[in-house]
PDB file of C-alpha atoms in Angstrom:
ATOM      1  CA  MET A  11     178.856 -10.918-144.955  1.00 39.00           C
ATOM      2  CA  LEU A  12     178.409 -13.379-142.071  1.00 38.00           C
ATOM      3  CA  SER A  13     178.356 -12.734-138.365  1.00 41.00           C
ATOM      4  CA  LEU A  14     177.646 -15.102-135.043  1.00 41.00           C
ATOM      5  CA  GLN A  15     174.614 -14.177-133.038  1.00 42.00           C
ATOM      6  CA  LEU A  16     172.765 -16.326-130.507  1.00 42.00           C
ATOM      7  CA  ALA A  17     169.733 -18.283-130.527  1.00 44.00           C
ATOM      8  CA  THR A  18     168.387 -20.281-127.508  1.00 43.00           C
ATOM      9  CA  VAL A  19     167.646 -23.854-127.921  1.00 40.00           C
ATOM     10  CA  ILE A  20     165.263 -25.105-125.730  1.00 39.00           C
ATOM     11  CA  ASN A  21     163.508 -22.103-124.139  1.00 42.00           C
ATOM     12  CA  PRO A  22     161.660 -22.809-121.592  1.00 44.00           C
ATOM     13  CA  THR A  23     159.267 -20.061-120.449  1.00 44.00           C
ATOM     14  CA  PRO A  24     156.997 -20.011-116.689  1.00 47.00           C
ATOM     15  CA  SER A  25     153.569 -20.783-117.304  1.00 43.00           C
ATOM     16  CA  PHE A  26     152.401 -17.451-115.356  1.00 42.00           C
ATOM     17  CA  LEU A  27     154.800 -15.164-117.637  1.00 44.00           C
ATOM     18  CA  THR A  28     151.794 -15.891-120.405  1.00 44.00           C
ATOM     19  CA  ASN A  29     147.579 -16.084-120.514  1.00 41.00           C
ATOM     20  CA  THR A  30     147.665 -18.968-122.909  1.00 42.00           C
ATOM     21  CA  ASN A  31     146.906 -22.265-120.742  1.00 42.00           C
ATOM     22  CA  PRO A  32     150.056 -23.458-118.985  1.00 40.00           C
ATOM     23  CA  PHE A  33     149.139 -26.953-119.418  1.00 37.00           C
ATOM     24  CA  LYS A  34     149.266 -27.405-123.309  1.00 40.00           C
ATOM     25  CA  PRO A  35     152.775 -26.767-124.506  1.00 38.00           C
ATOM     26  CA  LYS A  36     153.316 -25.054-127.117  1.00 41.00           C
ATOM     27  CA  THR A  37     155.471 -25.434-130.627  1.00 40.00           C
ATOM     28  CA  LEU A  38     156.661 -22.405-132.971  1.00 40.00           C
ATOM     29  CA  LYS A  39     154.907 -22.060-136.118  1.00 47.00           C
ATOM     30  CA  PRO A  40     158.178 -21.709-139.282  1.00 45.00           C
ATOM     31  CA  ASN A  41     157.766 -18.183-140.640  1.00 48.00           C
ATOM     32  CA  PRO A  42     158.147 -18.921-144.249  1.00 47.00           C
ATOM     33  CA  SER A  43     159.949 -15.400-145.207  1.00 49.00           C
ATOM     34  CA  SER A  44     162.574 -16.301-142.793  1.00 42.00           C
ATOM     35  CA  PRO A  45     165.670 -18.639-143.966  1.00 43.00           C
ATOM     36  CA  PHE A  46     165.651 -20.628-140.772  1.00 39.00           C
ATOM     37  CA  THR A  47     164.134 -22.869-139.372  1.00 40.00           C
ATOM     38  CA  VAL A  48     162.503 -22.919-136.203  1.00 36.00           C
ATOM     39  CA  ARG A  49     163.188 -25.922-133.457  1.00 37.00           C
ATOM     40  CA  SER A  50     163.392 -25.058-130.264  1.00 37.00           C
ATOM     41  CA  VAL A  51     160.286 -25.519-128.306  1.00 42.00           C
ATOM     42  CA  LEU A  52     158.801 -24.142-125.392  1.00 42.00           C
ATOM     43  CA  GLN A  53     157.867 -25.818-122.747  1.00 54.00           C
ATOM     44  CA  TYR A  54     155.252 -23.975-120.457  1.00 52.00           C
ATOM     45  CA  ASN A  55     154.079 -27.094-118.912  1.00 61.00           C
ATOM     46  CA  ARG A  56     156.476 -27.883-116.492  1.00 77.00           C
ATOM     47  CA  LYS A  57     158.333 -26.891-113.716  1.00 85.00           C
ATOM     48  CA  PRO A  58     162.009 -27.022-113.859  1.00 91.00           C
ATOM     49  CA  GLN A  59     163.678 -29.560-112.081  1.00 92.00           C
ATOM     50  CA  LEU A  60     166.795 -29.446-109.782  1.00 94.00           C
ATOM     51  CA  SER A  61     169.810 -30.643-111.114  1.00 92.00           C
ATOM     52  CA  GLY A  62     172.863 -31.117-108.338  1.00 90.00           C
ATOM     53  CA  ASP A  63     173.288 -30.840-104.183  1.00 91.00           C
ATOM     54  CA  THR A  64     171.537 -28.640-102.115  1.00 90.00           C
ATOM     55  CA  PRO A  65     172.077 -25.988-101.338  1.00 94.00           C
ATOM     56  CA  ARG A  66     173.636 -24.626-104.804  1.00 97.00           C
ATOM     57  CA  VAL A  67     175.953 -22.499-103.543  1.00 98.00           C
ATOM     58  CA  VAL A  68     176.574 -19.917-106.721  1.00 98.00           C
ATOM     59  CA  VAL A  69     178.509 -17.194-106.871  1.00 98.00           C
ATOM     60  CA  ILE A  70     177.958 -14.178-108.956  1.00 98.00           C
ATOM     61  CA  THR A  71     181.098 -12.349-110.084  1.00 97.00           C
ATOM     62  CA  SER A  72     182.787 -10.353-113.286  1.00 94.00           C
ATOM     63  CA  GLY A  73     185.948  -8.456-111.862  1.00 89.00           C
ATOM     64  CA  LYS A  74     185.239  -5.078-113.750  1.00 92.00           C
ATOM     65  CA  GLY A  75     182.577  -2.963-111.773  1.00 92.00           C
ATOM     66  CA  GLY A  76     179.324  -1.885-113.289  1.00 92.00           C
ATOM     67  CA  VAL A  77     178.382  -5.051-115.795  1.00 96.00           C
ATOM     68  CA  GLY A  78     175.138  -6.197-113.608  1.00 95.00           C
ATOM     69  CA  LYS A  79     176.384  -8.404-110.653  1.00 96.00           C
ATOM     70  CA  THR A  80     173.774  -7.186-108.454  1.00 96.00           C
ATOM     71  CA  THR A  81     171.272  -6.412-110.935  1.00 96.00           C
ATOM     72  CA  THR A  82     171.627  -9.936-112.351  1.00 97.00           C
ATOM     73  CA  THR A  83     171.530 -11.429-108.419  1.00 98.00           C
ATOM     74  CA  ALA A  84     168.139  -9.676-107.453  1.00 97.00           C
ATOM     75  CA  ASN A  85     166.905 -10.368-110.581  1.00 97.00           C
ATOM     76  CA  VAL A  86     167.967 -14.582-112.041  1.00 97.00           C
ATOM     77  CA  GLY A  87     167.088 -14.588-107.480  1.00 98.00           C
ATOM     78  CA  LEU A  88     163.357 -13.236-107.340  1.00 97.00           C
ATOM     79  CA  SER A  89     162.782 -15.716-110.341  1.00 96.00           C
ATOM     80  CA  LEU A  90     164.027 -18.761-108.532  1.00 97.00           C
ATOM     81  CA  ALA A  91     161.766 -17.929-105.855  1.00 97.00           C
ATOM     82  CA  ARG A  92     159.217 -18.013-108.415  1.00 95.00           C
ATOM     83  CA  LEU A  93     159.829 -20.966-108.953  1.00 95.00           C
ATOM     84  CA  GLY A  94     159.528 -22.220-106.870  1.00 95.00           C
ATOM     85  CA  PHE A  95     162.979 -22.892-105.051  1.00 96.00           C
ATOM     86  CA  SER A  96     163.559 -21.112-101.636  1.00 97.00           C
ATOM     87  CA  VAL A  97     166.436 -18.605-101.952  1.00 98.00           C
ATOM     88  CA  VAL A  98     169.174 -16.654-100.163  1.00 98.00           C
ATOM     89  CA  ALA A  99     170.938 -14.003-101.349  1.00 98.00           C
ATOM     90  CA  ILE A 100     174.116 -12.521 -99.466  1.00 97.00           C
ATOM     91  CA  ASP A 101     175.505  -9.388-100.723  1.00 96.00           C
ATOM     92  CA  ALA A 102     179.206  -9.916 -99.901  1.00 93.00           C
ATOM     93  CA  ASP A 103     180.164  -6.360-100.839  1.00 88.00           C
ATOM     94  CA  VAL A 104     181.426  -4.397 -97.962  1.00 82.00           C
ATOM     95  CA  GLY A 105     180.624  -0.925 -97.202  1.00 76.00           C
ATOM     96  CA  LEU A 106     179.493  -0.478-100.619  1.00 84.00           C
ATOM     97  CA  ARG A 107     176.180  -3.285-100.706  1.00 89.00           C
ATOM     98  CA  ASN A 108     173.139  -2.382-103.299  1.00 92.00           C
ATOM     99  CA  LEU A 109     171.589  -5.298-103.066  1.00 96.00           C
ATOM    100  CA  ASP A 110     168.940  -3.979-100.776  1.00 96.00           C
ATOM    101  CA  LEU A 111     168.582  -0.911-102.708  1.00 95.00           C
ATOM    102  CA  LEU A 112     167.547  -3.138-105.629  1.00 95.00           C
ATOM    103  CA  LEU A 113     165.197  -5.339-104.216  1.00 96.00           C
ATOM    104  CA  GLY A 114     163.007  -2.170-102.078  1.00 95.00           C
ATOM    105  CA  LEU A 115     164.773  -4.154 -98.761  1.00 96.00           C
ATOM    106  CA  GLU A 116     167.275  -0.974 -97.655  1.00 93.00           C
ATOM    107  CA  ASN A 117     164.688  -0.115 -94.763  1.00 94.00           C
ATOM    108  CA  ARG A 118     164.594  -3.170 -93.217  1.00 95.00           C
ATOM    109  CA  VAL A 119     168.001  -4.597 -93.005  1.00 94.00           C
ATOM    110  CA  ASN A 120     168.303  -3.747 -88.943  1.00 93.00           C
ATOM    111  CA  TYR A 121     171.159  -6.869 -88.741  1.00 94.00           C
ATOM    112  CA  THR A 122     174.595  -8.027 -90.534  1.00 93.00           C
ATOM    113  CA  VAL A 123     176.515 -10.980 -90.608  1.00 93.00           C
ATOM    114  CA  VAL A 124     179.149  -8.475 -88.547  1.00 89.00           C
ATOM    115  CA  GLU A 125     176.422  -8.463 -86.185  1.00 92.00           C
ATOM    116  CA  VAL A 126     175.258 -12.114 -86.175  1.00 93.00           C
ATOM    117  CA  LEU A 127     179.322 -12.959 -86.014  1.00 89.00           C
ATOM    118  CA  ASN A 128     179.878 -10.513 -82.570  1.00 88.00           C
ATOM    119  CA  GLY A 129     176.745 -12.019 -80.831  1.00 91.00           C
ATOM    120  CA  ASP A 130     174.523  -9.565 -81.019  1.00 92.00           C
ATOM    121  CA  CYS A 131     171.512 -10.694 -83.055  1.00 94.00           C
ATOM    122  CA  ARG A 132     170.549 -14.826 -84.123  1.00 94.00           C
ATOM    123  CA  LEU A 133     170.817 -15.694 -88.091  1.00 95.00           C
ATOM    124  CA  ASP A 134     167.266 -15.274 -88.525  1.00 94.00           C
ATOM    125  CA  GLN A 135     167.146 -12.133 -87.443  1.00 95.00           C
ATOM    126  CA  ALA A 136     169.828 -10.531 -89.775  1.00 96.00           C
ATOM    127  CA  LEU A 137     168.215 -12.286 -92.799  1.00 97.00           C
ATOM    128  CA  VAL A 138     165.297  -9.953 -94.304  1.00 97.00           C
ATOM    129  CA  ARG A 139     162.296 -11.673 -95.855  1.00 97.00           C
ATOM    130  CA  ASP A 140     160.464 -10.582 -99.202  1.00 96.00           C
ATOM    131  CA  LYS A 141     156.985  -9.471 -98.790  1.00 94.00           C
ATOM    132  CA  ARG A 142     156.464 -10.044-102.316  1.00 94.00           C
ATOM    133  CA  TRP A 143     157.827 -14.273-102.302  1.00 95.00           C
ATOM    134  CA  SER A 144     158.904 -15.360 -98.631  1.00 95.00           C
ATOM    135  CA  ASN A 145     160.863 -18.003-100.199  1.00 96.00           C
ATOM    136  CA  PHE A 146     163.331 -14.989-101.044  1.00 98.00           C
ATOM    137  CA  GLU A 147     165.436 -14.076 -98.570  1.00 98.00           C
ATOM    138  CA  LEU A 148     168.678 -11.607 -97.914  1.00 98.00           C
ATOM    139  CA  LEU A 149     171.390 -11.193 -96.022  1.00 97.00           C
ATOM    140  CA  CYS A 150     174.226  -8.533 -95.712  1.00 95.00           C
ATOM    141  CA  ILE A 151     177.557  -8.799 -94.715  1.00 91.00           C
ATOM    142  CA  SER A 152     178.217  -5.504 -93.533  1.00 84.00           C
ATOM    143  CA  LYS A 153     175.862  -1.956 -92.933  1.00 79.00           C
ATOM    144  CA  PRO A 154     177.009   0.770 -95.308  1.00 71.00           C
ATOM    145  CA  ARG A 155     180.328   2.948 -95.057  1.00 65.00           C
ATOM    146  CA  SER A 156     181.410   0.435 -92.704  1.00 64.00           C
ATOM    147  CA  LYS A 157     184.761  -1.959 -92.528  1.00 64.00           C
ATOM    148  CA  LEU A 158     184.217  -5.314 -91.377  1.00 62.00           C
ATOM    149  CA  PRO A 159     186.866  -6.463 -88.600  1.00 63.00           C
ATOM    150  CA  MET A 160     190.562  -7.775 -89.219  1.00 51.00           C
ATOM    151  CA  GLY A 161     189.500 -11.680 -88.855  1.00 57.00           C
ATOM    152  CA  PHE A 162     186.804 -11.746 -91.161  1.00 76.00           C
ATOM    153  CA  GLY A 163     187.331 -13.786 -94.478  1.00 84.00           C
ATOM    154  CA  GLY A 164     186.969 -16.904 -96.822  1.00 90.00           C
ATOM    155  CA  LYS A 165     186.281 -18.836 -93.079  1.00 91.00           C
ATOM    156  CA  ALA A 166     183.483 -16.383 -91.613  1.00 91.00           C
ATOM    157  CA  LEU A 167     181.066 -16.463 -94.797  1.00 94.00           C
ATOM    158  CA  VAL A 168     181.686 -20.536 -95.471  1.00 95.00           C
ATOM    159  CA  TRP A 169     180.394 -20.642 -91.643  1.00 95.00           C
ATOM    160  CA  VAL A 170     177.453 -18.269 -92.671  1.00 95.00           C
ATOM    161  CA  VAL A 171     177.047 -20.781 -95.333  1.00 96.00           C
ATOM    162  CA  ASP A 172     176.950 -23.904 -92.951  1.00 96.00           C
ATOM    163  CA  ALA A 173     175.103 -22.139 -90.563  1.00 96.00           C
ATOM    164  CA  LEU A 174     172.025 -21.496 -93.453  1.00 96.00           C
ATOM    165  CA  LYS A 175     172.334 -25.166 -94.616  1.00 94.00           C
ATOM    166  CA  ALA A 176     171.644 -26.796 -90.851  1.00 93.00           C
ATOM    167  CA  ARG A 177     168.681 -23.877 -89.668  1.00 91.00           C
ATOM    168  CA  GLN A 178     165.531 -25.250 -88.629  1.00 86.00           C
ATOM    169  CA  GLU A 179     163.330 -24.072 -91.398  1.00 86.00           C
ATOM    170  CA  GLY A 180     165.485 -26.261 -93.917  1.00 89.00           C
ATOM    171  CA  CYS A 181     168.187 -26.131 -96.008  1.00 93.00           C
ATOM    172  CA  PRO A 182     167.234 -23.773 -98.855  1.00 96.00           C
ATOM    173  CA  ASP A 183     167.784 -24.880-102.516  1.00 97.00           C
ATOM    174  CA  PHE A 184     169.594 -21.858-103.717  1.00 98.00           C
ATOM    175  CA  ILE A 185     172.638 -19.773-101.912  1.00 98.00           C
ATOM    176  CA  LEU A 186     173.538 -16.837-104.142  1.00 98.00           C
ATOM    177  CA  ILE A 187     176.450 -14.450-103.214  1.00 98.00           C
ATOM    178  CA  ASP A 188     177.033 -11.134-104.676  1.00 97.00           C
ATOM    179  CA  CYS A 189     180.260 -10.516-105.150  1.00 96.00           C
ATOM    180  CA  PRO A 190     181.994  -6.783-105.032  1.00 93.00           C
ATOM    181  CA  ALA A 191     184.055  -5.833-107.876  1.00 92.00           C
ATOM    182  CA  GLY A 192     188.253  -6.680-107.918  1.00 92.00           C
ATOM    183  CA  ILE A 193     189.671  -9.521-107.352  1.00 93.00           C
ATOM    184  CA  ASP A 194     191.181  -8.377-103.733  1.00 90.00           C
ATOM    185  CA  ALA A 195     190.297  -9.633-100.582  1.00 89.00           C
ATOM    186  CA  GLY A 196     186.672  -9.140-100.496  1.00 90.00           C
ATOM    187  CA  PHE A 197     186.293 -11.306-103.593  1.00 94.00           C
ATOM    188  CA  ILE A 198     188.491 -14.204-102.439  1.00 94.00           C
ATOM    189  CA  THR A 199     186.243 -13.949 -99.608  1.00 94.00           C
ATOM    190  CA  ALA A 200     182.975 -14.037-101.613  1.00 95.00           C
ATOM    191  CA  ILE A 201     183.725 -17.092-103.366  1.00 96.00           C
ATOM    192  CA  THR A 202     185.590 -19.446-100.542  1.00 96.00           C
ATOM    193  CA  PRO A 203     182.341 -20.988 -99.962  1.00 96.00           C
ATOM    194  CA  ALA A 204     180.760 -21.474-103.295  1.00 97.00           C
ATOM    195  CA  ASN A 205     180.953 -24.539-105.936  1.00 95.00           C
ATOM    196  CA  GLU A 206     180.165 -23.261-108.931  1.00 97.00           C
ATOM    197  CA  ALA A 207     180.079 -19.200-110.786  1.00 98.00           C
ATOM    198  CA  VAL A 208     178.241 -17.034-112.853  1.00 98.00           C
ATOM    199  CA  LEU A 209     180.415 -14.588-114.898  1.00 98.00           C
ATOM    200  CA  VAL A 210     179.092 -11.422-115.639  1.00 98.00           C
ATOM    201  CA  THR A 211     180.427  -9.536-118.534  1.00 97.00           C
ATOM    202  CA  THR A 212     179.811  -7.100-121.256  1.00 96.00           C
ATOM    203  CA  PRO A 213     180.854  -7.279-124.759  1.00 95.00           C
ATOM    204  CA  ASP A 214     183.723  -4.627-124.709  1.00 94.00           C
ATOM    205  CA  ILE A 215     187.161  -5.420-124.197  1.00 94.00           C
ATOM    206  CA  THR A 216     188.011  -3.796-120.962  1.00 95.00           C
ATOM    207  CA  SER A 217     185.508  -6.308-119.285  1.00 96.00           C
ATOM    208  CA  LEU A 218     186.535  -9.543-121.543  1.00 95.00           C
ATOM    209  CA  ARG A 219     190.380  -8.987-119.959  1.00 96.00           C
ATOM    210  CA  ASP A 220     188.815  -8.851-116.676  1.00 96.00           C
ATOM    211  CA  ALA A 221     186.467 -11.532-116.910  1.00 96.00           C
ATOM    212  CA  ASP A 222     189.627 -14.340-118.513  1.00 96.00           C
ATOM    213  CA  ARG A 223     191.388 -13.165-115.276  1.00 96.00           C
ATOM    214  CA  VAL A 224     188.657 -13.844-112.919  1.00 97.00           C
ATOM    215  CA  ILE A 225     188.200 -17.503-114.617  1.00 97.00           C
ATOM    216  CA  GLY A 226     191.719 -18.561-113.846  1.00 96.00           C
ATOM    217  CA  LEU A 227     191.000 -17.071-109.982  1.00 96.00           C
ATOM    218  CA  LEU A 228     188.042 -19.033-109.865  1.00 97.00           C
ATOM    219  CA  GLU A 229     189.368 -22.710-111.359  1.00 96.00           C
ATOM    220  CA  CYS A 230     192.882 -21.899-109.004  1.00 95.00           C
ATOM    221  CA  ASP A 231     190.628 -21.694-105.844  1.00 95.00           C
ATOM    222  CA  GLY A 232     188.160 -25.452-107.585  1.00 95.00           C
ATOM    223  CA  ILE A 233     185.159 -23.758-109.166  1.00 96.00           C
ATOM    224  CA  ARG A 234     184.625 -25.703-112.364  1.00 94.00           C
ATOM    225  CA  ASP A 235     181.444 -25.341-113.286  1.00 96.00           C
ATOM    226  CA  ILE A 236     181.349 -21.959-114.274  1.00 97.00           C
ATOM    227  CA  LYS A 237     179.107 -20.118-117.024  1.00 97.00           C
ATOM    228  CA  MET A 238     178.881 -17.114-118.344  1.00 96.00           C
ATOM    229  CA  MET A 239     176.026 -13.921-119.012  1.00 96.00           C
ATOM    230  CA  VAL A 240     176.432 -11.079-121.209  1.00 96.00           C
ATOM    231  CA  ASN A 241     174.658  -8.439-120.652  1.00 96.00           C
ATOM    232  CA  ARG A 242     173.685  -5.334-122.278  1.00 95.00           C
ATOM    233  CA  VAL A 243     173.602  -6.779-125.846  1.00 93.00           C
ATOM    234  CA  ARG A 244     172.532  -4.654-128.507  1.00 93.00           C
ATOM    235  CA  THR A 245     171.438  -6.145-132.201  1.00 89.00           C
ATOM    236  CA  ASP A 246     171.306  -3.256-133.879  1.00 90.00           C
ATOM    237  CA  MET A 247     174.945  -2.815-133.159  1.00 92.00           C
ATOM    238  CA  ILE A 248     175.994  -6.758-133.968  1.00 89.00           C
ATOM    239  CA  LYS A 249     174.905  -5.937-137.230  1.00 88.00           C
ATOM    240  CA  GLY A 250     176.887  -3.247-137.672  1.00 89.00           C
ATOM    241  CA  GLU A 251     180.188  -4.660-136.911  1.00 89.00           C
ATOM    242  CA  ASP A 252     180.064  -2.045-133.839  1.00 91.00           C
ATOM    243  CA  MET A 253     179.905  -4.609-131.205  1.00 92.00           C
ATOM    244  CA  MET A 254     181.088  -8.148-130.523  1.00 92.00           C
ATOM    245  CA  SER A 255     179.022 -10.547-130.935  1.00 91.00           C
ATOM    246  CA  VAL A 256     177.277 -13.124-127.583  1.00 91.00           C
ATOM    247  CA  LEU A 257     179.477 -15.945-129.905  1.00 89.00           C
ATOM    248  CA  ASP A 258     182.611 -13.501-129.888  1.00 92.00           C
ATOM    249  CA  VAL A 259     182.505 -13.759-126.609  1.00 94.00           C
ATOM    250  CA  GLN A 260     181.598 -16.909-125.632  1.00 91.00           C
ATOM    251  CA  GLU A 261     185.228 -18.109-128.494  1.00 91.00           C
ATOM    252  CA  MET A 262     187.272 -15.805-126.270  1.00 93.00           C
ATOM    253  CA  LEU A 263     186.836 -17.041-122.616  1.00 95.00           C
ATOM    254  CA  GLY A 264     185.435 -20.311-123.575  1.00 94.00           C
ATOM    255  CA  LEU A 265     182.359 -20.982-121.289  1.00 95.00           C
ATOM    256  CA  ALA A 266     179.014 -22.487-121.192  1.00 94.00           C
ATOM    257  CA  LEU A 267     176.379 -19.917-121.589  1.00 94.00           C
ATOM    258  CA  LEU A 268     174.168 -19.275-119.279  1.00 96.00           C
ATOM    259  CA  GLY A 269     171.922 -16.404-120.691  1.00 94.00           C
ATOM    260  CA  MET A 270     171.567 -13.166-122.843  1.00 93.00           C
ATOM    261  CA  ILE A 271     170.494  -9.773-121.614  1.00 95.00           C
ATOM    262  CA  PRO A 272     169.798  -7.295-123.786  1.00 94.00           C
ATOM    263  CA  GLU A 273     169.993  -3.426-123.499  1.00 94.00           C
ATOM    264  CA  ASP A 274     166.762  -2.455-121.724  1.00 93.00           C
ATOM    265  CA  THR A 275     165.685   1.196-120.914  1.00 91.00           C
ATOM    266  CA  GLU A 276     163.492  -0.368-118.591  1.00 93.00           C
ATOM    267  CA  VAL A 277     166.509  -1.880-115.899  1.00 92.00           C
ATOM    268  CA  ILE A 278     167.608   2.063-114.584  1.00 91.00           C
ATOM    269  CA  ARG A 279     163.536   2.763-114.639  1.00 92.00           C
ATOM    270  CA  SER A 280     163.469  -0.803-111.794  1.00 93.00           C
ATOM    271  CA  THR A 281     166.187   0.141-110.330  1.00 91.00           C
ATOM    272  CA  ASN A 282     165.185   3.127-109.086  1.00 92.00           C
ATOM    273  CA  ARG A 283     162.016   2.028-107.814  1.00 93.00           C
ATOM    274  CA  GLY A 284     163.459  -0.903-105.973  1.00 93.00           C
ATOM    275  CA  TYR A 285     161.308  -3.010-107.954  1.00 94.00           C
ATOM    276  CA  PRO A 286     163.292  -5.718-110.122  1.00 94.00           C
ATOM    277  CA  LEU A 287     162.655  -6.468-113.628  1.00 93.00           C
ATOM    278  CA  VAL A 288     161.351  -9.954-113.635  1.00 95.00           C
ATOM    279  CA  LEU A 289     158.260  -8.537-111.594  1.00 94.00           C
ATOM    280  CA  ASN A 290     157.382  -5.705-113.895  1.00 92.00           C
ATOM    281  CA  ARG A 291     153.938  -6.623-116.000  1.00 88.00           C
ATOM    282  CA  PRO A 292     154.013  -6.918-118.985  1.00 89.00           C
ATOM    283  CA  PRO A 293     157.150  -8.488-119.034  1.00 88.00           C
ATOM    284  CA  THR A 294     160.338  -7.069-121.251  1.00 92.00           C
ATOM    285  CA  LEU A 295     163.036  -8.621-123.011  1.00 93.00           C
ATOM    286  CA  ALA A 296     165.669  -8.137-120.432  1.00 95.00           C
ATOM    287  CA  GLY A 297     162.595  -9.992-117.298  1.00 95.00           C
ATOM    288  CA  LEU A 298     162.130 -12.450-119.501  1.00 94.00           C
ATOM    289  CA  ALA A 299     166.068 -12.946-120.572  1.00 95.00           C
ATOM    290  CA  PHE A 300     166.668 -13.373-116.780  1.00 96.00           C
ATOM    291  CA  GLU A 301     163.717 -15.638-116.433  1.00 95.00           C
ATOM    292  CA  GLN A 302     165.237 -17.879-119.093  1.00 94.00           C
ATOM    293  CA  ALA A 303     169.042 -17.965-117.335  1.00 96.00           C
ATOM    294  CA  ALA A 304     167.083 -18.749-113.893  1.00 96.00           C
ATOM    295  CA  TRP A 305     165.372 -22.136-115.821  1.00 94.00           C
ATOM    296  CA  ARG A 306     168.720 -22.588-117.075  1.00 95.00           C
ATOM    297  CA  LEU A 307     170.635 -22.681-114.040  1.00 96.00           C
ATOM    298  CA  VAL A 308     167.934 -24.734-112.249  1.00 96.00           C
ATOM    299  CA  GLU A 309     168.997 -27.916-114.455  1.00 94.00           C
ATOM    300  CA  GLN A 310     172.638 -26.601-115.003  1.00 92.00           C
ATOM    301  CA  ASP A 311     172.018 -26.008-118.973  1.00 91.00           C
ATOM    302  CA  SER A 312     173.022 -23.530-121.140  1.00 88.00           C
ATOM    303  CA  MET A 313     172.743 -21.889-124.437  1.00 80.00           C
ATOM    304  CA  LYS A 314     173.512 -22.341-128.131  1.00 71.00           C
ATOM    305  CA  ALA A 315     174.373 -20.103-130.887  1.00 58.00           C
ATOM    306  CA  VAL A 316     173.724 -20.110-134.849  1.00 51.00           C
ATOM    307  CA  MET A 317     175.159 -18.277-137.260  1.00 50.00           C
ATOM    308  CA  VAL A 318     172.804 -15.246-139.182  1.00 46.00           C
ATOM    309  CA  GLU A 319     173.378 -12.735-142.090  1.00 48.00           C
ATOM    310  CA  GLU A 320     174.983  -9.640-141.470  1.00 52.00           C
ATOM    311  CA  GLU A 321     173.417  -6.441-142.978  1.00 54.00           C
ATOM    312  CA  PRO A 322     176.075  -5.074-145.571  1.00 54.00           C
ATOM    313  CA  LYS A 323     177.778  -1.690-144.671  1.00 53.00           C
ATOM    314  CA  LYS A 324     176.799   0.466-147.852  1.00 53.00           C
ATOM    315  CA  LYS A 325     180.182   1.949-149.656  1.00 53.00           C
ATOM    316  CA  ARG A 326     180.267   5.501-150.180  1.00 52.00           C
ATOM    317  CA  GLY A 327     181.535   6.887-153.019  1.00 54.00           C
ATOM    318  CA  PHE A 328     183.353   9.858-154.195  1.00 49.00           C
ATOM    319  CA  PHE A 329     180.647  11.085-155.421  1.00 49.00           C
ATOM    320  CA  SER A 330     178.374  10.717-152.709  1.00 48.00           C
ATOM    321  CA  PHE A 331     179.530  13.707-151.153  1.00 42.00           C
ATOM    322  CA  PHE A 332     178.202  15.638-154.071  1.00 46.00           C
ATOM    323  CA  GLY A 333     174.883  13.880-153.543  1.00 45.00           C
TER     324      GLY A 333
END
């Protein structure tokens, strides 16, 4: 039986993730025992070329909660910063912000967007610069367990994005907006200033139904550049036909594939430590997948898929119960 599984064509990995010479291009050698021909080339000898007009305002959304939006924002944002691009990550989840925890910056958030709009501080005072990568900054909408003023909405967030574009330090290359779960007022506020979106989903039917609804809302808001990130993928369950493959998800949603993140227990450890996964040494599979997704986001590229042979299920006969 055949099933659809994921493969990457031209998977760029930054040179600082390897111990080899970064100026010598590497090619994959085909495995004689494999029935598939390796045609991709790993490019270590160049920096990704930024595509599109800056700043790129990207909203990271899903509709369903718990699929990995904040984890994706933190890891992709820091991956972009490590590639040399200036990044501002906005936590648009009002009252339930978590992005500062994943980045380990919770003790340094003194001012938020609400204080900026009230005139209590300047915008540069509300921006929290990461000490590990100075070209990465965090901006929170509000403090935990607080409510936004009645007048706060999409226009206010558009003003914040415009202020980031016009600040004296220079316009950032990327503005990543961590969208809250659901499709209520918080969702509408988060997507208003964005011109492209990354839809995070998992290979289960509940997440896919919510993702399909969100795609319609994004297109109604004028966002046409939508890419998909499939999180928590387990190849063993896909081979056993217990989980939908990534290409099955792609065919259901009809979106370009930005990345596939495998299930990794190190994600929980890095979250509890406030240390993003992409900074781990040695890198994990999930960390490398986030790095490659960031590379594709820079160049507005996507992944492709091929068919792989699935492990056949063992049939149990009547006499198998007797050993």
